[in-house]
Short mmCIF file of C-alpha atoms in Angstrom, two decimals:
data_model
loop_
_atom_site.label_atom_id
_atom_site.label_comp_id
_atom_site.label_asym_id
_atom_site.label_seq_id
_atom_site.Cartn_x
_atom_site.Cartn_y
_atom_site.Cartn_z
CA MET A 11 -0.40 0.07 0.02
CA ARG A 12 2.47 2.95 0.97
CA GLN A 13 4.06 2.72 -2.64
CA LEU A 14 0.59 3.30 -4.23
CA LEU A 15 -0.66 6.21 -1.61
CA ILE A 16 2.36 8.05 -1.93
CA ALA A 17 2.69 8.03 -5.56
CA LEU A 18 -1.32 9.17 -6.07
CA LEU A 19 -0.46 11.11 -3.03
CA LEU A 20 1.97 12.81 -5.19
CA ALA A 21 0.28 13.14 -8.19
CA GLY A 22 -2.11 16.09 -7.09
CA CYS A 23 1.13 18.22 -6.05
CA ALA A 24 3.20 17.52 -8.41
CA LYS A 25 2.16 17.06 -12.26
CA ARG A 26 3.57 13.16 -12.07
CA SER A 27 1.63 10.61 -13.24
CA PRO A 28 -0.08 8.67 -10.24
CA ALA A 29 1.06 4.55 -10.07
CA TRP A 30 -2.36 3.79 -11.99
CA SER A 31 -3.32 6.47 -14.37
CA ASP A 32 -3.47 6.13 -18.08
CA PRO A 33 -2.83 9.10 -20.02
CA SER A 34 -4.09 8.11 -22.76
CA LEU A 35 -7.76 7.97 -21.69
CA VAL A 36 -7.97 10.54 -19.44
CA ASP A 37 -9.75 13.41 -21.42
CA GLU A 38 -12.43 11.03 -22.43
CA VAL A 39 -16.06 11.78 -20.97
CA ASP A 40 -18.73 9.11 -21.47
CA ALA A 41 -18.76 5.59 -20.64
CA VAL A 42 -16.93 2.99 -22.37
CA GLU A 43 -19.93 -0.54 -23.44
CA ALA A 44 -19.45 -2.11 -20.60
CA GLN A 45 -17.39 -6.09 -20.17
CA ALA A 46 -17.62 -8.55 -18.57
CA PRO A 47 -14.98 -8.44 -15.41
CA GLU A 48 -12.29 -11.23 -15.90
CA THR A 49 -12.55 -10.10 -19.53
CA ILE A 50 -11.19 -6.47 -18.50
CA LEU A 51 -8.59 -7.95 -17.23
CA LEU A 52 -7.46 -10.10 -20.03
CA ASP A 53 -7.19 -7.45 -21.88
CA ALA A 54 -5.28 -4.82 -19.73
CA THR A 55 -3.01 -8.04 -19.71
CA THR A 56 -1.46 -7.05 -22.99
CA SER A 57 -1.39 -3.66 -22.47
CA ASP A 58 2.03 -2.25 -23.86
CA ASP A 59 1.80 -1.22 -20.14
CA PRO A 60 3.12 -2.70 -17.48
CA THR A 61 0.88 -0.90 -14.52
CA PRO A 62 -2.15 -2.49 -16.01
CA ARG A 63 -0.72 -5.81 -16.84
CA SER A 64 1.20 -5.56 -12.96
CA ARG A 65 -2.33 -5.06 -12.04
CA ALA A 66 -4.60 -7.24 -13.61
CA LEU A 67 -2.83 -9.96 -14.01
CA THR A 68 -2.44 -9.34 -9.09
CA LEU A 69 -6.24 -9.34 -9.57
CA LEU A 70 -6.58 -12.64 -11.54
CA LEU A 71 -4.06 -14.64 -9.79
CA ARG A 72 -6.11 -12.98 -6.66
CA THR A 73 -9.96 -14.05 -7.95
CA ALA A 74 -8.78 -17.48 -9.90
CA GLU A 75 -10.64 -20.19 -9.40
CA PRO A 76 -6.82 -23.00 -8.24
CA GLU A 77 -7.38 -24.68 -11.55
CA LYS A 78 -6.69 -21.38 -13.42
CA VAL A 79 -3.27 -19.45 -10.99
CA THR A 80 -0.66 -21.46 -12.60
CA THR A 81 -1.63 -19.90 -15.84
CA PHE A 82 -2.06 -16.47 -15.40
CA GLY A 83 1.53 -16.92 -12.50
CA ALA A 84 2.81 -18.32 -15.44
CA ILE A 85 2.19 -15.40 -17.52
CA ALA A 86 3.49 -12.61 -14.49
CA LEU A 87 6.99 -14.66 -14.03
CA ALA A 88 7.50 -14.50 -17.80
CA ASP A 89 6.96 -11.31 -18.80
CA ALA A 90 9.53 -9.54 -19.93
CA ASP A 91 9.01 -6.48 -17.03
CA VAL A 92 10.92 -6.84 -13.45
CA TRP A 93 7.68 -5.43 -11.60
CA VAL A 94 4.62 -7.91 -13.85
CA GLN A 95 7.39 -10.47 -12.30
CA ARG A 96 7.23 -8.85 -9.01
CA ALA A 97 3.23 -8.95 -8.75
CA GLY A 98 2.87 -12.72 -10.14
CA VAL A 99 4.99 -13.06 -7.23
CA LEU A 100 3.40 -11.95 -4.07
CA ALA A 101 -0.16 -12.94 -6.19
CA LEU A 102 1.05 -16.74 -6.09
CA ALA A 103 2.44 -16.36 -2.42
CA GLU A 104 -1.35 -15.75 -1.12
CA ARG A 105 -2.22 -18.44 -3.54
CA LEU A 106 -0.08 -21.08 -2.29
CA ASP A 107 -2.74 -23.59 -2.12
CA ALA A 108 -3.83 -24.07 -5.43
CA PRO A 109 -2.08 -26.93 -7.27
CA GLY A 110 1.17 -25.81 -9.12
CA ALA A 111 1.19 -22.11 -7.12
CA GLU A 112 4.76 -23.75 -4.58
CA GLN A 113 6.29 -25.18 -7.82
CA ALA A 114 6.05 -22.33 -9.58
CA LEU A 115 7.34 -20.53 -6.80
CA VAL A 116 10.46 -22.77 -6.01
CA ALA A 117 11.08 -22.70 -10.33
CA TYR A 118 11.61 -18.82 -10.11
CA ALA A 119 13.49 -18.27 -6.71
CA THR A 120 15.68 -21.07 -8.70
CA ARG A 121 16.10 -18.92 -12.00
CA SER A 122 19.61 -17.49 -12.31
CA ASP A 123 18.60 -15.60 -14.98
CA ALA A 124 15.47 -14.19 -12.32
CA PRO A 125 16.01 -10.17 -11.09
CA PRO A 126 17.97 -11.23 -7.41
CA THR A 127 15.37 -8.57 -5.77
CA THR A 128 11.73 -10.70 -6.94
CA ARG A 129 13.40 -13.90 -7.04
CA GLY A 130 14.48 -13.42 -3.72
CA LEU A 131 11.39 -11.71 -2.65
CA ALA A 132 10.02 -15.15 -4.26
CA ALA A 133 12.10 -17.27 -2.01
CA GLU A 134 11.50 -15.31 1.67
CA ARG A 135 7.61 -17.02 0.80
CA LEU A 136 8.98 -19.84 0.61
CA VAL A 137 10.64 -20.34 4.66
CA GLY A 138 10.71 -24.23 5.06
CA THR A 139 11.28 -25.15 1.62
CA ALA A 140 14.43 -27.37 0.79
CA GLU A 141 15.68 -27.52 -2.22
CA LEU A 142 16.32 -23.30 -2.20
CA ALA A 143 19.06 -23.82 0.77
CA ASP A 144 21.31 -24.85 -1.06
CA THR A 145 20.39 -22.60 -4.25
CA LEU A 146 20.77 -19.40 -2.50
CA GLY A 147 23.50 -19.93 -0.42
CA ALA A 148 25.59 -20.41 -4.34
CA ALA A 149 23.20 -17.46 -5.37
CA TRP A 150 24.70 -14.57 -3.38
CA ARG A 151 28.00 -16.11 -3.04
CA ALA A 152 27.95 -15.82 -7.16
CA ALA A 153 27.29 -12.02 -6.20
CA SER A 154 28.85 -9.25 -7.11
CA GLU A 155 27.15 -5.41 -6.24
CA PRO A 156 25.72 -4.66 -2.67
CA TRP A 157 21.82 -4.14 -4.14
CA ASP A 158 22.20 -8.18 -5.44
CA ILE A 159 23.52 -9.58 -2.68
CA ALA A 160 21.13 -7.71 -0.24
CA PRO A 161 18.33 -9.99 -1.73
CA LEU A 162 20.00 -12.92 -2.12
CA ALA A 163 21.33 -13.03 1.19
CA PHE A 164 18.32 -12.24 3.18
CA ALA A 165 16.32 -14.98 1.99
CA ALA A 166 19.76 -17.78 2.31
CA ALA A 167 19.11 -16.12 6.07
CA LEU A 168 15.63 -16.62 6.47
CA HIS A 169 16.42 -20.45 5.07
CA GLY A 170 18.75 -20.25 7.73
CA ASP A 171 22.17 -19.90 5.95
CA GLU A 172 24.38 -18.27 8.95
CA ASP A 173 26.51 -17.41 6.63
CA ALA A 174 24.21 -14.94 4.70
CA LEU A 175 23.73 -13.21 7.66
CA GLY A 176 27.60 -11.76 7.52
CA ALA A 177 26.56 -10.89 3.88
CA LEU A 178 23.56 -9.42 4.45
CA ALA A 179 24.77 -6.92 6.50
CA ASP A 180 28.08 -5.94 4.64
CA ALA A 181 25.48 -5.06 1.67
CA LEU A 182 23.14 -2.95 3.95
CA ALA A 183 26.28 -1.36 5.66
CA THR A 184 27.18 -0.06 2.39
CA GLY A 185 23.88 1.84 1.13
CA GLU A 186 23.79 0.72 -1.66
CA LEU A 187 20.70 -0.63 -2.33
CA ASP A 188 18.33 -0.38 -4.97
CA LEU A 189 15.09 1.75 -4.23
CA ASP A 190 12.69 -0.75 -2.75
CA VAL A 191 11.19 0.21 0.21
CA ASP A 192 8.80 -3.25 1.02
CA PHE A 193 12.89 -4.92 0.75
CA LEU A 194 13.52 -2.82 3.31
CA ASP A 195 10.67 -3.10 4.89
CA ARG A 196 10.78 -6.34 5.06
CA LEU A 197 14.20 -6.10 6.58
CA GLY A 198 12.99 -3.75 9.87
CA GLY A 199 9.67 -6.73 10.38
CA SER A 200 12.44 -9.90 10.42
CA GLY A 201 13.71 -9.47 13.56
CA LEU A 202 17.50 -10.56 12.36
CA ASP A 203 20.84 -8.15 13.92
CA LEU A 204 20.64 -5.30 11.16
CA SER A 205 20.38 -2.64 13.81
CA ASP A 206 24.19 -1.34 12.87
CA ALA A 207 24.43 -2.76 9.19
CA LEU A 208 21.57 -0.41 9.09
CA ARG A 209 22.97 3.00 10.99
CA SER A 210 25.97 2.17 8.57
CA GLY A 211 24.21 2.29 5.66
CA GLN A 212 22.25 5.10 6.77
CA GLU A 213 24.90 7.89 6.38
CA ARG A 214 25.98 6.75 2.92
CA VAL A 215 22.45 6.21 1.44
CA GLU A 216 20.91 8.07 -1.07
CA GLU A 217 18.02 10.43 0.52
CA GLU A 218 15.42 8.27 -1.32
CA LEU A 219 16.18 5.45 1.15
CA GLU A 220 16.82 7.44 3.96
CA LEU A 221 13.56 7.25 5.41
CA PRO A 222 13.35 3.13 4.47
CA TYR A 223 16.71 2.71 6.56
CA ALA A 224 14.94 4.50 9.44
CA ALA A 225 11.33 2.75 9.13
CA ALA A 226 13.92 -0.61 9.88
CA ARG A 227 15.71 0.85 12.09
CA LEU A 228 12.72 1.39 14.23
CA GLN A 229 11.61 -1.89 13.08
CA LEU A 230 14.46 -3.31 14.84
CA GLY A 231 14.30 -1.37 18.60
CA ASP A 232 16.97 1.43 17.10
CA PRO A 233 15.34 4.66 18.23
CA ALA A 234 18.09 6.58 16.86
CA GLY A 235 15.75 5.99 12.79
CA GLU A 236 13.59 8.37 14.72
CA GLN A 237 15.90 11.42 13.87
CA ALA A 238 15.27 11.26 10.22
CA PHE A 239 11.90 11.04 10.12
CA ARG A 240 12.36 14.33 12.62
CA ARG A 241 14.22 16.21 10.18
CA THR A 242 12.94 15.03 7.37
CA LEU A 243 9.19 16.17 8.58
CA SER A 244 11.12 20.02 9.33
CA ASP A 245 12.39 19.89 6.12
CA ASP A 246 10.97 23.09 3.48
CA TYR A 247 9.84 20.30 0.58
CA VAL A 248 6.88 20.01 1.37
CA LEU A 249 6.77 16.82 -1.01
CA ARG A 250 9.14 15.33 1.79
CA ARG A 251 7.34 15.96 4.46
CA LEU A 252 3.61 13.94 2.97
CA GLU A 253 6.68 11.11 2.10
CA ALA A 254 7.61 10.77 5.65
CA ILE A 255 3.67 10.71 6.62
CA ASP A 256 3.50 8.37 3.87
CA TYR A 257 5.84 5.87 5.57
CA LEU A 258 4.78 6.60 9.80
CA LEU A 259 0.77 5.45 8.58
CA ASP A 260 2.08 1.69 8.21
CA LEU A 261 5.15 1.86 10.59
CA ASP A 262 3.91 -0.43 13.69
CA HIS A 263 5.53 1.94 16.37
CA PRO A 264 5.37 3.98 19.56
CA ALA A 265 6.76 6.53 17.57
CA SER A 266 4.40 7.44 14.91
CA ALA A 267 1.85 8.88 16.19
CA GLY A 268 3.97 11.65 18.31
CA LEU A 269 5.63 11.78 14.57
CA LEU A 270 2.43 12.39 13.19
CA LYS A 271 1.05 14.80 15.35
CA ARG A 272 4.34 16.40 15.03
CA ALA A 273 3.58 16.86 11.93
CA ARG A 274 -0.18 17.99 11.96
CA GLY A 275 1.53 20.83 14.41
CA ALA A 276 3.43 21.79 11.98
CA GLY A 277 1.66 22.71 8.46
CA PRO A 278 1.24 23.61 5.67
CA GLU A 279 -2.39 22.81 5.16
CA VAL A 280 -2.02 19.58 2.98
CA VAL A 281 0.30 17.96 4.89
CA SER A 282 -1.77 18.63 8.68
CA GLN A 283 -4.33 17.64 7.29
CA TYR A 284 -2.70 14.38 5.66
CA ALA A 285 -1.20 13.98 8.98
CA GLU A 286 -4.56 13.82 10.98
CA LEU A 287 -6.00 11.42 8.73
CA ALA A 288 -3.08 8.90 9.06
CA LEU A 289 -3.11 9.53 12.95
CA LEU A 290 -6.74 7.16 12.32
CA ALA A 291 -4.58 4.52 11.61
CA HIS A 292 -2.84 4.83 14.71
CA ASP A 293 -6.06 5.38 16.51
CA VAL A 294 -6.16 8.62 17.38
CA GLY A 295 -9.25 10.93 15.56
CA THR A 296 -13.01 10.76 14.79
CA SER A 297 -15.66 9.10 12.83
CA THR A 298 -16.00 13.97 11.69
CA THR A 299 -12.24 13.17 11.36
CA LEU A 300 -12.40 10.66 7.86
CA GLU A 301 -15.46 12.15 7.00
CA GLU A 302 -14.48 15.55 6.88
CA GLY A 303 -10.53 14.66 5.17
CA TYR A 304 -13.08 13.55 2.06
CA GLU A 305 -14.51 16.18 1.84
CA GLN A 306 -11.93 18.97 1.35
CA SER A 307 -11.69 19.73 -2.20
CA GLU A 308 -7.83 19.87 -3.12
CA ARG A 309 -7.43 16.11 -4.69
CA GLU A 310 -4.71 15.20 -3.19
CA VAL A 311 -6.63 15.06 0.80
CA ARG A 312 -9.58 12.69 -0.25
CA LEU A 313 -7.40 10.56 -1.50
CA ALA A 314 -5.35 10.06 1.39
CA ALA A 315 -8.83 9.82 3.17
CA VAL A 316 -10.03 7.32 0.96
CA MET A 317 -6.64 5.06 1.41
CA VAL A 318 -7.06 6.06 5.05
CA ALA A 319 -10.20 4.19 5.17
CA GLU A 320 -9.49 1.37 2.57
CA ARG A 321 -6.99 0.60 5.25
CA LEU A 322 -9.21 0.78 8.22
CA LEU A 323 -11.18 -1.53 6.13
CA ARG A 324 -8.66 -3.86 6.17
CA SER A 325 -7.36 -3.65 9.96
CA GLY A 326 -10.76 -3.37 11.01
CA SER A 327 -10.65 -0.44 13.48
CA ALA A 328 -12.53 -1.23 16.56
CA ASP A 329 -14.38 2.16 17.20
CA ARG A 330 -17.77 1.49 15.33
CA LYS A 331 -17.73 4.69 14.43
CA VAL A 332 -14.53 5.31 12.03
CA SER A 333 -15.09 1.42 10.34
CA ARG A 334 -18.48 3.59 9.68
CA ALA A 335 -17.05 5.89 7.85
CA ALA A 336 -14.55 4.68 7.13
CA ARG A 337 -17.14 2.70 4.35
CA ARG A 338 -19.17 5.74 3.89
CA VAL A 339 -15.99 7.55 1.91
CA VAL A 340 -15.34 5.00 0.19
CA GLU A 341 -18.17 4.60 -1.19
CA SER A 342 -18.60 7.91 -1.92
CA ALA A 343 -15.42 7.71 -4.01
CA ALA A 344 -16.32 5.31 -5.77
CA VAL A 345 -17.94 8.59 -8.41
CA ASP A 346 -15.20 11.04 -7.18
CA GLU A 347 -15.08 13.66 -10.50
CA ALA A 348 -10.91 12.58 -10.51
CA SER A 349 -10.51 9.21 -11.13
CA GLU A 350 -7.16 8.82 -9.19
CA VAL A 351 -9.72 8.67 -6.80
CA ARG A 352 -12.15 6.49 -8.39
CA ALA A 353 -9.80 3.84 -8.74
CA ALA A 354 -8.30 3.85 -5.11
CA ALA A 355 -11.93 3.74 -3.76
CA PHE A 356 -13.14 0.65 -6.19
CA ALA A 357 -9.52 -0.85 -4.94
CA ALA A 358 -10.64 -0.41 -1.29
CA SER A 359 -14.16 -1.94 -1.40
CA GLY A 360 -11.81 -5.54 -2.81
CA GLU A 361 -13.06 -8.30 -0.06
CA GLN A 362 -15.77 -5.62 2.04
CA GLY A 363 -18.64 -7.02 1.40
CA THR A 364 -20.38 -4.27 3.36
CA VAL A 365 -19.28 -1.43 1.15
CA ASP A 366 -22.32 -0.84 -1.09
CA MET A 367 -20.51 0.40 -4.24
CA PRO A 368 -21.45 0.88 -8.13
CA PHE A 369 -19.64 -2.00 -9.47
CA GLU A 370 -21.76 -1.66 -13.10
CA GLN A 371 -20.46 2.62 -13.15
CA GLY A 372 -16.54 1.86 -12.53
CA ILE A 373 -16.77 -1.20 -14.66
CA ARG A 374 -18.20 1.27 -17.72
CA ASP A 375 -15.92 3.88 -15.90
CA GLU A 376 -14.03 6.73 -18.89
CA VAL A 377 -10.34 5.41 -16.93
CA LYS A 378 -9.25 1.99 -17.64
CA ALA A 379 -7.95 2.67 -14.58
CA VAL A 380 -10.99 2.72 -12.13
CA ARG A 381 -12.61 0.07 -14.55
CA ILE A 382 -9.68 -2.70 -13.80
CA GLU A 383 -10.04 -1.57 -10.43
CA ALA A 384 -13.99 -2.46 -10.39
CA ALA A 385 -13.93 -5.21 -12.26
CA GLY A 386 -10.69 -6.70 -9.90
CA ALA A 387 -13.61 -6.05 -6.99
CA LEU A 388 -16.46 -6.95 -8.91
CA LEU A 389 -14.30 -10.62 -8.82
CA SER A 390 -13.09 -10.87 -5.06
CA ARG A 391 -16.56 -10.55 -4.35
CA GLU A 392 -17.47 -13.02 -6.34
CA ALA A 393 -15.20 -15.85 -5.08
CA GLY A 394 -15.34 -14.23 -1.62
#
């Protein structure tokens, strides 16, 4: 969720295309002819753009009948684009009960031509698979660059390779990693003894990796990781402050709420509003906070409200009023004037059967991204 949220949020602030836009369709104003949800997704898998390909394959893999899972998985894992391969790995890992799914992931994790980042990710999902240990050990030893060693050594360490932990620490200490936020998030949740390596690496990393390193340090029990967030929340560049809030939204750590309150009080308005919404994910705030956030005229704030609502629906808020507000926000956002917000709303509805969505309108939306999310959500309901 984290990368999707910051990409979409910044769409309204920095003239970037959102992670889910289809520029060729933005100017369309008429609804398209209705198609079956599976047809919409199958058509998207043939797109020249890897973004709709990866999302469509993810949704197909999540909702397919067990006997079709490996077919869609094979398409994703054989794609030329690494992002599509990654989507296939993650979605297959959710369907390991389907016939052939585990074997497909094992085969991918042993492919010497697979990108180390996604190869390691596949192996992480297969801890306990005996035949992988030796293969991973050979793979990280054969790699020569820190950004290749790190994901392979991490997976090997999880599979019990004691030597891999030292290699992983050495790679992290260089600060020379790919910009893979989720990888560092998984490191932070691993419980491995990596705090010293992350502290050394943070002194060398590019700006884009400073917060991921800091978040991992906090997760592993190093309170000094908080300093990077404090600095960023005082940055003159507003987008950096928004980025920090993006991490804190999902960071399950006692420091998160305090840092978000700091951001809320520092401004400017868009930062304060986003921080106010993010605090709901840490049980600070009321249902009014969420609904008022969505009612803001700024697209980025409405979008943030939808994404926070999605998180609350997924995790389950203890406050019933907040849960009801989250459902209302998602329902309202399904007909928002901004396509990014509509797409996020349908993505948020997913398997949430209590959310009443206008699916017929969604699968006829003029923007392909909205149609894809509406189709995926409808298939999720049918599969559930």
